């Protein structure tokens, strides 16, 4: 039950949010950041202000700062136009990101004066007029241009339009292009082109595949074209390619990356694709077995063949792939025992085996811990795995060679290097279908942002090992739909990063441990359909769950279930004193809260009327800090029960 004191805290918090969000200071102008001083920041080389809430126009002085080489203003609310003086030839600006803003004014003409630009991002400008590429000729050093998400003037895509001959990377996805742009014929240095998600009709012209430096393309439908011999990366996911994977790929000795996922390819996986670094064939209609094709010293880093119709066993030649980080065979018909032998791969971080016909025990034959050295995503649900998990099962899952992360954890950690690039430009990032908080979503950046275990939908039995508590960086744990018995491990309270916990549909008994109240990030909990008894712990992260998360346990009682817990015991003295103190604290705050709030409102009006917005932001910081301190005082410094974590900086900005 919510106490009057808790209600007061929530009201106080809502009041603070209202004060901050209705204030005009919730949106900033560049000049508010450093009032009147932009022109004085002459020695800066790098400015990154991406994905904030800046509004208004971009000061011309910012674009022409004499030492500035890198400027990132993506993801704001800039509008209008801006001016670049004709004398700006001395500008050293080389990298400019202006994407995801709301420019309505003409910005291309002033950009054309920044003649030293090498990389330019103008994606999703949200303009009401088409982009005209005639601004490009003056940018003779431009190597990378992103115009994705804009409407491009059809006339400017013809071969008659002049463009920087040094252009190497050109991104034109989601640009409403209906004809193949002949302007590409003039780009003899073009290395990567993205024309995906357009409405281009007809065939790809033969001259396109003859571009001498072309290495990576994103687009199209129909049969896979005959790729140039020098191609390094071919990405054509999410198109309508059909037929077999062409054997002509076998002669592309420079090919490192092949991503043809989300298409309609049929036939088998060619065994000649053994020398790739990334092989991504997920979500097609491939059949047959996965070839035993990997030679000693293979450079394979990612193998994803999920969502096909493959059968047979896992190829043992994967042991030759010492660089393998990501292995996904989900949603196929592969029939094999659990691959304990994969533990020999020193860099394996993601292992996804779910929804196949895999079988047998999950405990190693030597009865030791499973001990994958780097694994932090382990998804093996919906198979036929059986047996018990020994008490030491999760010991020695030492990610990153026992390096302690910032939160002090050494198990189930993850590293930062996640994407694959060529010549410094992004090419590919691993993606999985993530089952999280009861939902299914596609998630990228999984090698840097996630640690999860999913054993659901098997036939595992016995107790859940207490060693599960060693995996302190774990974010999601799903052991549902098995036959686990015994108590819920108290050590789960040690997994302080845990946000999703599903133990439903087992045979667990005993009470729900109070230790779970310490999991302040726990957003999803499901213990339904077990044999649990006793009162549901009264913690914000637990009682905030839906009723369905606890149903199917005849002995459970307490909120959010309708069954109340009858108790005749006298409340402990500590609880009585706590209630008395709570009443006194409430009275004291009630006396001071109203005049304090009125004073704050009056002060806010004065500041908003007569002072710069940055001072009003300071007022917002003060209000929110007051709320946080109030929460800590009420609930204690350690538990902070009921006090949701808030980013004061984000709210006030």
XYZ file of C-alpha atoms in Angstrom:
653
model
C 0.000 0.000 0.000
C 1.303 3.439 -0.873
C 1.862 5.564 2.203
C 0.993 9.246 2.414
C 4.697 9.975 2.563
C 5.350 8.123 -0.680
C 2.469 9.971 -2.325
C 3.991 13.287 -1.273
C 7.338 12.313 -2.780
C 5.723 11.364 -6.077
C 3.755 14.626 -6.150
C 6.943 16.546 -5.454
C 8.689 14.738 -8.333
C 5.854 15.395 -10.787
C 5.892 19.058 -9.813
C 9.610 19.253 -10.548
C 9.167 17.608 -13.928
C 6.444 20.119 -14.779
C 8.634 23.038 -13.771
C 11.503 21.782 -15.924
C 9.592 20.691 -19.012
C 7.259 23.665 -19.409
C 10.180 26.007 -19.013
C 11.555 27.456 -22.252
C 14.960 26.364 -20.997
C 14.180 22.751 -21.837
C 15.356 23.606 -25.354
C 18.750 25.247 -25.749
C 20.296 27.514 -28.288
C 23.991 27.199 -29.032
C 24.614 30.642 -27.583
C 22.945 29.552 -24.311
C 25.577 26.872 -23.861
C 28.393 29.410 -23.582
C 26.602 32.792 -23.621
C 28.163 35.089 -26.194
C 31.429 33.157 -26.267
C 31.189 30.914 -29.346
C 33.358 33.239 -31.368
C 36.082 33.135 -28.704
C 36.595 29.347 -28.802
C 39.276 29.699 -31.432
C 41.546 26.841 -30.343
C 39.030 23.966 -30.467
C 39.666 21.182 -32.974
C 36.683 18.951 -32.193
C 33.099 19.832 -31.126
C 30.486 17.110 -30.520
C 26.969 18.294 -29.596
C 25.002 15.446 -31.204
C 21.594 14.251 -29.983
C 20.707 17.076 -27.629
C 17.824 19.559 -27.779
C 19.465 22.548 -29.420
C 17.147 24.784 -31.436
C 17.378 27.870 -33.630
C 20.002 28.446 -36.290
C 23.648 27.469 -36.368
C 25.934 30.474 -35.780
C 28.128 31.078 -38.811
C 31.015 31.741 -36.422
C 30.817 28.094 -35.329
C 31.351 26.807 -38.874
C 34.327 29.067 -39.534
C 36.322 28.711 -36.329
C 39.949 28.800 -37.537
C 41.143 25.591 -35.822
C 37.956 23.510 -35.967
C 38.236 20.277 -37.989
C 35.357 18.134 -36.645
C 31.798 19.339 -35.908
C 28.931 16.989 -34.995
C 25.474 18.590 -34.603
C 23.311 15.560 -35.476
C 20.014 14.803 -33.782
C 18.982 18.261 -32.612
C 16.208 20.660 -33.598
C 18.148 23.128 -35.714
C 16.066 24.908 -38.326
C 16.257 27.766 -40.765
C 19.424 28.468 -42.698
C 22.878 29.768 -41.933
C 25.504 31.863 -43.601
C 29.120 31.076 -44.392
C 31.190 34.130 -45.349
C 32.901 34.080 -48.732
C 36.172 34.476 -46.868
C 35.726 31.031 -45.312
C 38.240 29.397 -47.657
C 40.607 29.392 -44.722
C 38.225 27.146 -42.724
C 39.884 23.894 -41.662
C 36.587 22.028 -41.162
C 36.948 18.506 -42.587
C 34.099 16.533 -40.961
C 30.564 17.953 -40.637
C 27.487 16.075 -39.344
C 24.150 17.902 -39.699
C 21.756 14.942 -40.078
C 18.486 14.469 -38.172
C 17.588 18.120 -37.814
C 14.768 20.274 -39.201
C 16.338 22.606 -41.737
C 13.828 24.479 -43.846
C 16.166 27.149 -45.151
C 18.733 26.731 -47.879
C 21.873 25.199 -46.378
C 23.576 23.589 -49.373
C 24.925 26.785 -50.894
C 26.742 27.880 -47.704
C 28.088 24.340 -47.203
C 29.637 24.500 -50.676
C 31.972 27.196 -49.325
C 33.541 24.767 -46.837
C 35.967 23.527 -49.430
C 38.119 21.398 -47.115
C 35.300 18.988 -46.213
C 36.210 15.306 -46.483
C 33.164 13.758 -44.789
C 29.648 15.255 -44.859
C 26.476 13.858 -43.266
C 23.249 15.531 -44.418
C 20.934 12.580 -43.763
C 17.303 13.214 -42.774
C 17.388 16.993 -42.967
C 13.557 17.066 -42.943
C 13.419 19.741 -45.633
C 10.323 20.346 -47.745
C 12.334 20.665 -50.957
C 14.469 18.090 -52.844
C 18.237 18.110 -52.450
C 20.068 19.437 -55.492
C 23.543 17.958 -55.899
C 24.816 20.948 -57.879
C 26.397 22.215 -54.652
C 28.981 19.433 -54.815
C 31.519 20.525 -57.460
C 33.299 22.943 -55.128
C 33.879 20.185 -52.540
C 36.794 18.685 -54.397
C 38.173 16.797 -51.368
C 34.855 15.208 -50.379
C 35.280 11.462 -49.861
C 32.131 10.441 -47.928
C 28.613 11.853 -48.389
C 25.430 10.688 -46.624
C 22.158 12.009 -48.079
C 19.945 9.168 -46.821
C 16.398 10.019 -45.854
C 16.109 13.034 -48.157
C 14.339 13.566 -51.454
C 16.925 13.948 -54.221
C 16.290 16.033 -57.307
C 16.120 13.505 -60.222
C 17.925 15.853 -62.597
C 20.925 16.098 -60.279
C 21.399 12.299 -60.376
C 22.236 12.302 -64.079
C 25.746 11.895 -65.438
C 25.691 15.558 -66.474
C 26.031 16.650 -62.836
C 29.545 17.398 -61.713
C 30.635 15.709 -58.487
C 33.869 15.194 -56.607
C 35.859 12.572 -58.498
C 37.445 11.447 -55.233
C 34.075 10.360 -53.779
C 34.531 6.970 -52.147
C 31.420 6.506 -49.960
C 27.934 7.600 -51.066
C 24.766 6.812 -49.089
C 21.421 7.406 -50.826
C 19.008 5.069 -49.013
C 15.373 6.123 -48.511
C 15.706 8.908 -51.117
C 12.664 8.103 -53.333
C 14.956 7.306 -56.283
C 13.139 5.505 -59.106
C 15.855 5.269 -61.788
C 19.395 4.015 -61.462
C 21.519 7.164 -60.930
C 23.833 7.567 -63.914
C 25.893 10.064 -61.925
C 27.653 7.048 -60.410
C 29.319 6.386 -63.749
C 31.580 9.374 -63.181
C 32.741 8.191 -59.738
C 35.738 6.084 -60.646
C 36.971 6.072 -57.019
C 33.637 4.896 -55.574
C 34.128 2.147 -52.987
C 30.765 1.921 -51.213
C 27.262 2.815 -52.416
C 23.994 2.435 -50.508
C 20.843 2.630 -52.642
C 18.680 0.462 -50.396
C 15.018 1.182 -49.691
C 14.333 3.067 -52.894
C 11.979 2.278 -55.770
C 14.563 1.700 -58.494
C 13.200 -0.268 -61.422
C 14.970 -2.217 -64.118
C 18.378 -3.875 -64.189
C 21.659 -2.641 -62.819
C 23.702 -1.306 -65.776
C 26.791 -3.275 -66.697
C 29.074 -0.255 -66.287
C 28.269 -0.123 -62.577
C 29.992 -3.456 -61.883
C 33.034 -2.248 -63.830
C 33.771 0.629 -61.460
C 37.408 -0.154 -60.625
C 37.381 0.391 -56.822
C 33.839 -0.728 -55.952
C 33.970 -2.970 -52.885
C 30.635 -2.697 -51.050
C 27.047 -2.187 -52.217
C 23.619 -2.165 -50.542
C 20.543 -2.728 -52.714
C 18.162 -4.393 -55.083
C 16.182 -7.494 -56.060
C 16.085 -10.395 -58.505
C 19.031 -12.708 -59.133
C 22.295 -11.784 -57.461
C 24.453 -9.945 -60.034
C 27.927 -10.951 -61.114
C 30.066 -8.984 -58.695
C 33.403 -7.360 -59.642
C 36.521 -9.409 -58.966
C 37.937 -6.781 -56.621
C 34.906 -6.558 -54.338
C 35.713 -6.658 -50.622
C 32.276 -6.343 -49.015
C 28.825 -7.105 -50.380
C 25.794 -6.226 -48.256
C 22.352 -6.758 -49.752
C 20.182 -7.570 -46.741
C 16.469 -6.858 -46.765
C 15.976 -7.064 -50.527
C 14.140 -9.520 -52.764
C 16.999 -11.594 -54.153
C 15.948 -15.085 -55.212
C 17.514 -18.291 -56.523
C 20.683 -20.032 -55.404
C 23.701 -18.283 -53.959
C 25.851 -17.999 -57.128
C 29.057 -20.019 -57.276
C 30.713 -17.041 -58.971
C 31.339 -15.748 -55.432
C 33.941 -18.496 -55.078
C 36.307 -16.622 -57.399
C 36.046 -13.318 -55.501
C 39.281 -13.749 -53.586
C 39.127 -10.252 -52.073
C 35.660 -10.764 -50.592
C 35.699 -10.488 -46.797
C 32.074 -9.645 -45.920
C 28.960 -11.262 -47.378
C 25.632 -10.195 -45.866
C 22.651 -11.378 -47.903
C 20.269 -11.838 -44.989
C 16.512 -11.178 -45.183
C 16.141 -12.311 -48.785
C 14.588 -15.330 -50.516
C 17.634 -17.386 -51.442
C 17.125 -21.129 -51.792
C 19.406 -24.104 -52.312
C 22.411 -24.989 -50.172
C 25.265 -23.048 -48.616
C 28.242 -23.153 -51.026
C 31.259 -24.776 -49.400
C 33.560 -22.285 -51.129
C 32.501 -19.517 -48.706
C 35.117 -20.641 -46.223
C 37.584 -17.756 -46.436
C 35.239 -14.956 -45.403
C 35.490 -12.893 -42.243
C 31.731 -12.287 -41.958
C 29.177 -14.677 -43.448
C 25.566 -13.645 -42.750
C 22.851 -15.747 -44.418
C 20.049 -15.439 -41.837
C 16.378 -15.304 -42.789
C 16.447 -16.998 -46.167
C 15.142 -20.408 -47.286
C 18.410 -22.316 -47.480
C 18.356 -26.102 -47.142
C 20.825 -28.945 -46.759
C 23.538 -29.212 -44.146
C 26.053 -26.614 -43.092
C 29.291 -27.589 -44.913
C 32.303 -28.731 -42.906
C 34.364 -26.181 -44.803
C 36.571 -24.144 -42.459
C 40.321 -24.621 -42.778
C 43.047 -24.144 -40.178
C 43.728 -20.460 -39.632
C 40.294 -19.373 -40.830
C 39.610 -15.649 -40.275
C 35.884 -16.201 -39.698
C 34.556 -13.756 -37.104
C 30.782 -13.999 -37.613
C 28.689 -16.908 -38.867
C 24.931 -16.336 -38.870
C 22.712 -18.873 -40.657
C 19.658 -18.452 -38.418
C 16.088 -18.776 -39.715
C 16.689 -21.168 -42.587
C 15.855 -24.849 -43.095
C 19.287 -26.367 -42.493
C 19.641 -29.832 -41.004
C 22.426 -32.214 -40.063
C 25.061 -31.497 -37.402
C 27.294 -28.591 -36.511
C 30.509 -28.705 -38.588
C 33.469 -29.665 -36.384
C 35.753 -27.579 -38.584
C 34.486 -24.551 -36.643
C 37.283 -25.456 -34.228
C 39.658 -24.005 -36.820
C 38.019 -20.581 -36.447
C 39.945 -19.183 -33.501
C 38.718 -15.629 -34.301
C 35.039 -16.587 -34.177
C 33.043 -14.246 -31.911
C 29.469 -14.696 -33.117
C 27.769 -18.018 -33.967
C 24.037 -18.182 -34.675
C 22.205 -21.255 -36.008
C 18.748 -20.533 -34.492
C 15.465 -21.665 -36.034
C 16.808 -24.472 -38.186
C 16.496 -28.277 -37.992
C 20.008 -29.080 -36.818
C 20.130 -32.281 -34.778
C 23.176 -32.737 -32.568
C 24.341 -32.980 -28.961
C 25.369 -29.842 -27.097
C 28.702 -28.640 -28.599
C 30.971 -28.647 -25.522
C 33.888 -28.613 -27.939
C 33.160 -24.969 -28.786
C 34.719 -24.027 -25.425
C 38.054 -24.304 -27.200
C 37.301 -21.120 -29.180
C 39.030 -18.376 -27.168
C 37.014 -15.430 -28.534
C 33.471 -16.810 -28.748
C 31.126 -14.234 -27.199
C 27.713 -15.027 -28.713
C 26.331 -18.560 -29.048
C 22.737 -18.871 -30.285
C 21.412 -22.419 -30.717
C 17.715 -21.934 -29.934
C 14.828 -23.591 -31.795
C 16.616 -26.596 -33.286
C 16.585 -30.333 -32.536
C 19.578 -30.327 -30.210
C 19.513 -32.823 -27.371
C 21.301 -34.359 -24.393
C 22.808 -33.020 -21.161
C 24.153 -29.503 -20.677
C 26.646 -30.478 -17.997
C 30.113 -31.398 -19.310
C 31.093 -35.075 -19.250
C 33.864 -34.322 -16.710
C 31.242 -32.857 -14.326
C 33.154 -29.561 -14.213
C 31.925 -26.032 -14.912
C 30.848 -25.169 -18.436
C 33.443 -22.346 -18.483
C 33.201 -20.622 -21.846
C 36.039 -18.089 -21.561
C 34.361 -15.075 -23.234
C 30.690 -15.978 -23.611
C 28.101 -13.373 -22.610
C 25.142 -14.162 -24.883
C 24.041 -17.784 -24.512
C 20.656 -18.595 -26.078
C 19.740 -22.302 -26.293
C 15.972 -22.257 -25.724
C 13.405 -24.541 -27.368
C 15.535 -27.635 -27.822
C 15.571 -31.032 -26.078
C 18.354 -30.512 -23.557
C 18.013 -32.605 -20.407
C 19.627 -33.314 -17.057
C 20.796 -31.231 -14.097
C 23.060 -28.220 -13.885
C 25.780 -28.850 -11.322
C 26.382 -26.370 -8.519
C 29.613 -25.104 -10.133
C 28.043 -24.798 -13.585
C 28.569 -21.031 -13.918
C 31.992 -20.875 -12.293
C 34.849 -19.557 -14.468
C 32.723 -17.826 -17.087
C 35.425 -15.187 -16.967
C 34.763 -12.663 -19.683
C 37.573 -10.361 -20.820
C 40.244 -12.479 -19.126
C 39.095 -11.631 -15.587
C 39.364 -7.905 -16.200
C 37.197 -6.085 -13.708
C 34.650 -3.764 -15.306
C 33.625 -0.382 -13.946
C 30.882 -1.911 -11.828
C 33.328 -4.348 -10.258
C 32.054 -7.440 -12.045
C 34.349 -10.015 -13.598
C 31.829 -12.495 -14.947
C 29.590 -12.298 -17.976
C 31.167 -9.026 -19.073
C 31.548 -7.684 -22.579
C 34.072 -5.739 -24.597
C 33.759 -2.529 -26.562
C 35.043 -3.418 -30.045
C 31.819 -4.438 -31.778
C 31.574 -3.420 -35.398
C 33.447 -4.511 -38.471
C 34.878 -1.813 -40.714
C 37.045 -1.455 -43.793
C 39.343 1.547 -44.121
C 37.782 3.006 -40.994
C 34.217 3.024 -42.362
C 31.417 1.025 -40.758
C 30.460 -2.092 -42.658
C 28.581 -4.460 -40.348
C 27.288 -4.867 -36.808
C 26.006 -8.184 -35.434
C 22.230 -8.409 -34.901
C 20.082 -10.844 -32.924
C 16.369 -11.270 -32.272
C 16.276 -10.463 -28.597
C 13.649 -11.863 -26.227
C 13.630 -9.358 -23.429
C 11.036 -8.399 -20.790
C 8.530 -10.725 -22.440
C 8.972 -9.092 -25.870
C 10.872 -9.996 -29.044
C 12.886 -7.290 -30.785
C 15.823 -7.035 -33.165
C 18.913 -5.750 -31.399
C 22.240 -4.596 -32.812
C 25.490 -3.802 -30.980
C 25.052 -6.999 -28.978
C 28.787 -7.509 -28.523
C 29.028 -4.332 -26.463
C 25.672 -3.778 -24.847
C 24.170 -7.027 -23.614
C 24.668 -10.126 -21.481
C 21.919 -12.735 -21.416
C 21.206 -16.432 -20.786
C 18.098 -18.211 -22.115
C 17.636 -21.909 -21.258
C 13.831 -21.824 -21.586
C 11.757 -24.487 -23.293
C 13.977 -27.485 -22.507
C 13.736 -30.411 -20.046
C 16.244 -29.323 -17.424
C 15.710 -30.443 -13.837
C 17.215 -30.209 -10.380
C 18.086 -27.027 -8.517
C 19.157 -23.781 -10.145
C 22.879 -23.486 -9.308
C 23.820 -20.842 -6.727
C 26.819 -20.061 -8.941
C 24.429 -18.149 -11.196
C 25.050 -15.225 -8.838
C 28.626 -14.960 -10.117
C 27.424 -13.581 -13.462
C 27.238 -10.049 -12.149
C 26.953 -8.274 -15.504
C 23.976 -10.391 -16.588
C 21.036 -8.296 -17.811
C 18.470 -10.969 -18.731
C 17.961 -14.517 -17.425
C 15.267 -16.882 -18.724
C 14.970 -20.379 -17.218
C 11.236 -20.771 -17.838
C 9.423 -23.856 -19.141
C 11.735 -26.451 -17.629
C 11.462 -28.776 -14.630
C 13.683 -26.982 -12.113
C 12.975 -27.755 -8.444
C 14.110 -26.404 -5.105
C 14.274 -22.789 -3.960
C 14.932 -19.645 -5.970
C 18.683 -19.011 -5.440
C 19.432 -16.239 -2.943
C 22.507 -15.400 -5.043
C 20.267 -13.852 -7.715
C 20.352 -10.785 -5.501
C 24.031 -10.383 -6.452
C 23.251 -9.837 -10.143
C 22.811 -6.124 -9.669
C 22.448 -5.335 -13.390
C 19.580 -7.802 -13.888
C 16.644 -6.208 -15.716
C 14.642 -9.267 -16.836
C 14.119 -12.513 -14.851
C 11.792 -15.301 -15.996
C 11.513 -18.433 -13.826
C 7.938 -19.287 -14.782
C 6.533 -22.772 -15.428
C 8.933 -24.841 -13.357
C 8.492 -26.717 -10.046
C 10.169 -24.203 -7.764
C 9.116 -24.133 -4.121
C 9.689 -22.025 -1.034
C 9.359 -18.251 -0.863
C 10.393 -15.461 -3.188
C 13.704 -14.277 -1.672
C 13.824 -10.803 -0.163
C 17.219 -10.503 -1.849
C 15.408 -9.778 -5.131
C 14.375 -6.401 -3.674
C 17.987 -5.295 -4.128
C 17.679 -5.596 -7.922
C 16.956 -1.941 -8.591
C 17.100 -2.347 -12.393
C 14.622 -5.255 -12.473
C 11.893 -4.223 -14.906
C 10.426 -7.658 -15.720
C 9.860 -10.548 -13.297
C 7.845 -13.718 -13.918
C 7.638 -16.548 -11.359
C 4.169 -17.758 -12.364
C 3.098 -21.419 -12.429
C 5.455 -22.823 -9.806
C 4.865 -24.065 -6.251
C 5.929 -20.941 -4.402
C 4.476 -19.984 -1.025
C 4.459 -17.081 1.410
C 4.153 -13.345 1.005
C 5.372 -11.544 -2.110
C 8.232 -9.254 -0.977
C 7.248 -5.611 -0.746
C 9.698 -3.918 -3.047
C 9.055 -1.437 -5.829
C 10.621 -3.661 -8.497
C 8.550 -6.669 -7.364
C 5.118 -5.321 -6.402
C 5.195 -3.176 -9.541
C 4.891 -6.316 -11.701
C 1.594 -7.451 -13.183
C -0.625 -9.981 -11.409
C 0.093 -12.563 -14.126
C 3.753 -12.667 -13.026
C 2.732 -14.457 -9.794
C -0.343 -16.471 -10.758
C -0.344 -20.258 -10.652
C 1.291 -20.445 -7.200
C -1.403 -21.602 -4.798
C 0.589 -20.637 -1.711
C 1.547 -17.084 -2.725
C -0.201 -14.069 -1.219
C 0.109 -10.322 -1.081
C 0.036 -7.503 -3.606
C -0.465 -7.586 -6.592
C -2.416 -10.827 -6.034
C -5.889 -10.574 -4.527
C -5.049 -13.107 -1.837
C -4.067 -11.266 1.365
C -1.593 -12.717 3.826
C -3.324 -13.275 7.177
C -0.973 -12.525 10.064
C -1.613 -12.194 13.793
C 1.931 -11.425 14.738
C 2.754 -8.108 16.446
C 4.752 -5.810 14.207
C 8.348 -5.504 15.359
C 9.304 -2.447 17.399
C 11.455 -1.186 14.555
C 8.445 -1.026 12.245
C 6.393 0.854 14.859
C 9.150 3.379 15.365
C 9.540 3.681 11.642
C 5.834 4.458 11.252
C 5.995 7.059 14.028
C 9.029 8.646 12.435
C 7.255 8.573 9.097
C 4.294 10.499 10.549
C 6.601 13.068 12.123
C 8.567 13.411 8.894
C 5.373 13.838 6.901
C 4.119 16.561 9.234
C 7.415 18.396 9.063
C 7.485 18.248 5.267
C 3.837 19.257 5.001
C 4.619 22.405 6.984
C 7.532 23.413 4.772
C 6.537 22.004 1.384
C 3.780 24.445 0.328
C 5.664 27.708 1.006
C 8.806 26.177 -0.488
C 6.960 25.225 -3.666
C 5.351 28.659 -3.975
C 8.733 30.306 -3.485
C 10.228 28.073 -6.155
C 7.468 28.931 -8.630
C 7.883 32.647 -7.978
C 11.652 32.400 -8.309
C 11.268 30.513 -11.572
C 9.048 33.238 -13.019
C 11.497 35.964 -12.016
C 14.447 34.114 -13.485
C 12.572 33.299 -16.684
C 11.644 36.943 -17.148
C 14.891 38.714 -16.329
C 17.809 36.288 -16.432
C 19.479 34.086 -19.060
C 18.039 30.629 -19.614
C 21.135 28.972 -18.246
C 20.216 30.404 -14.808
C 16.736 28.931 -15.085
C 18.394 25.609 -15.835
C 20.350 26.019 -12.611
C 17.023 26.438 -10.810
C 15.849 23.180 -12.396
C 18.987 21.408 -11.152
C 18.262 22.699 -7.674
C 14.694 21.421 -7.677
C 15.697 17.959 -8.885
C 18.594 17.708 -6.461
C 16.148 18.612 -3.712
C 13.877 15.774 -4.832
C 16.711 13.254 -4.892
C 17.920 14.225 -1.430
C 14.344 14.014 -0.145
C 14.014 10.514 -1.563
C 17.297 9.406 -0.013
C 16.338 10.821 3.367
C 12.985 9.049 3.362
C 14.049 5.659 2.100
C 17.622 5.445 3.273
C 20.936 5.869 1.487
C 21.286 2.215 0.511
C 17.880 1.004 -0.640
C 16.359 4.218 -2.027
C 13.135 2.240 -2.349
C 10.677 4.009 -4.627
C 13.194 6.561 -5.861
C 13.524 6.060 -9.582
C 16.910 6.913 -11.026
C 16.731 10.177 -12.929
C 19.312 11.855 -15.068
C 19.167 15.401 -13.757
C 21.236 16.630 -16.672
C 18.899 15.084 -19.248
C 15.713 16.387 -17.601
C 17.022 19.923 -17.241
C 18.334 19.998 -20.795
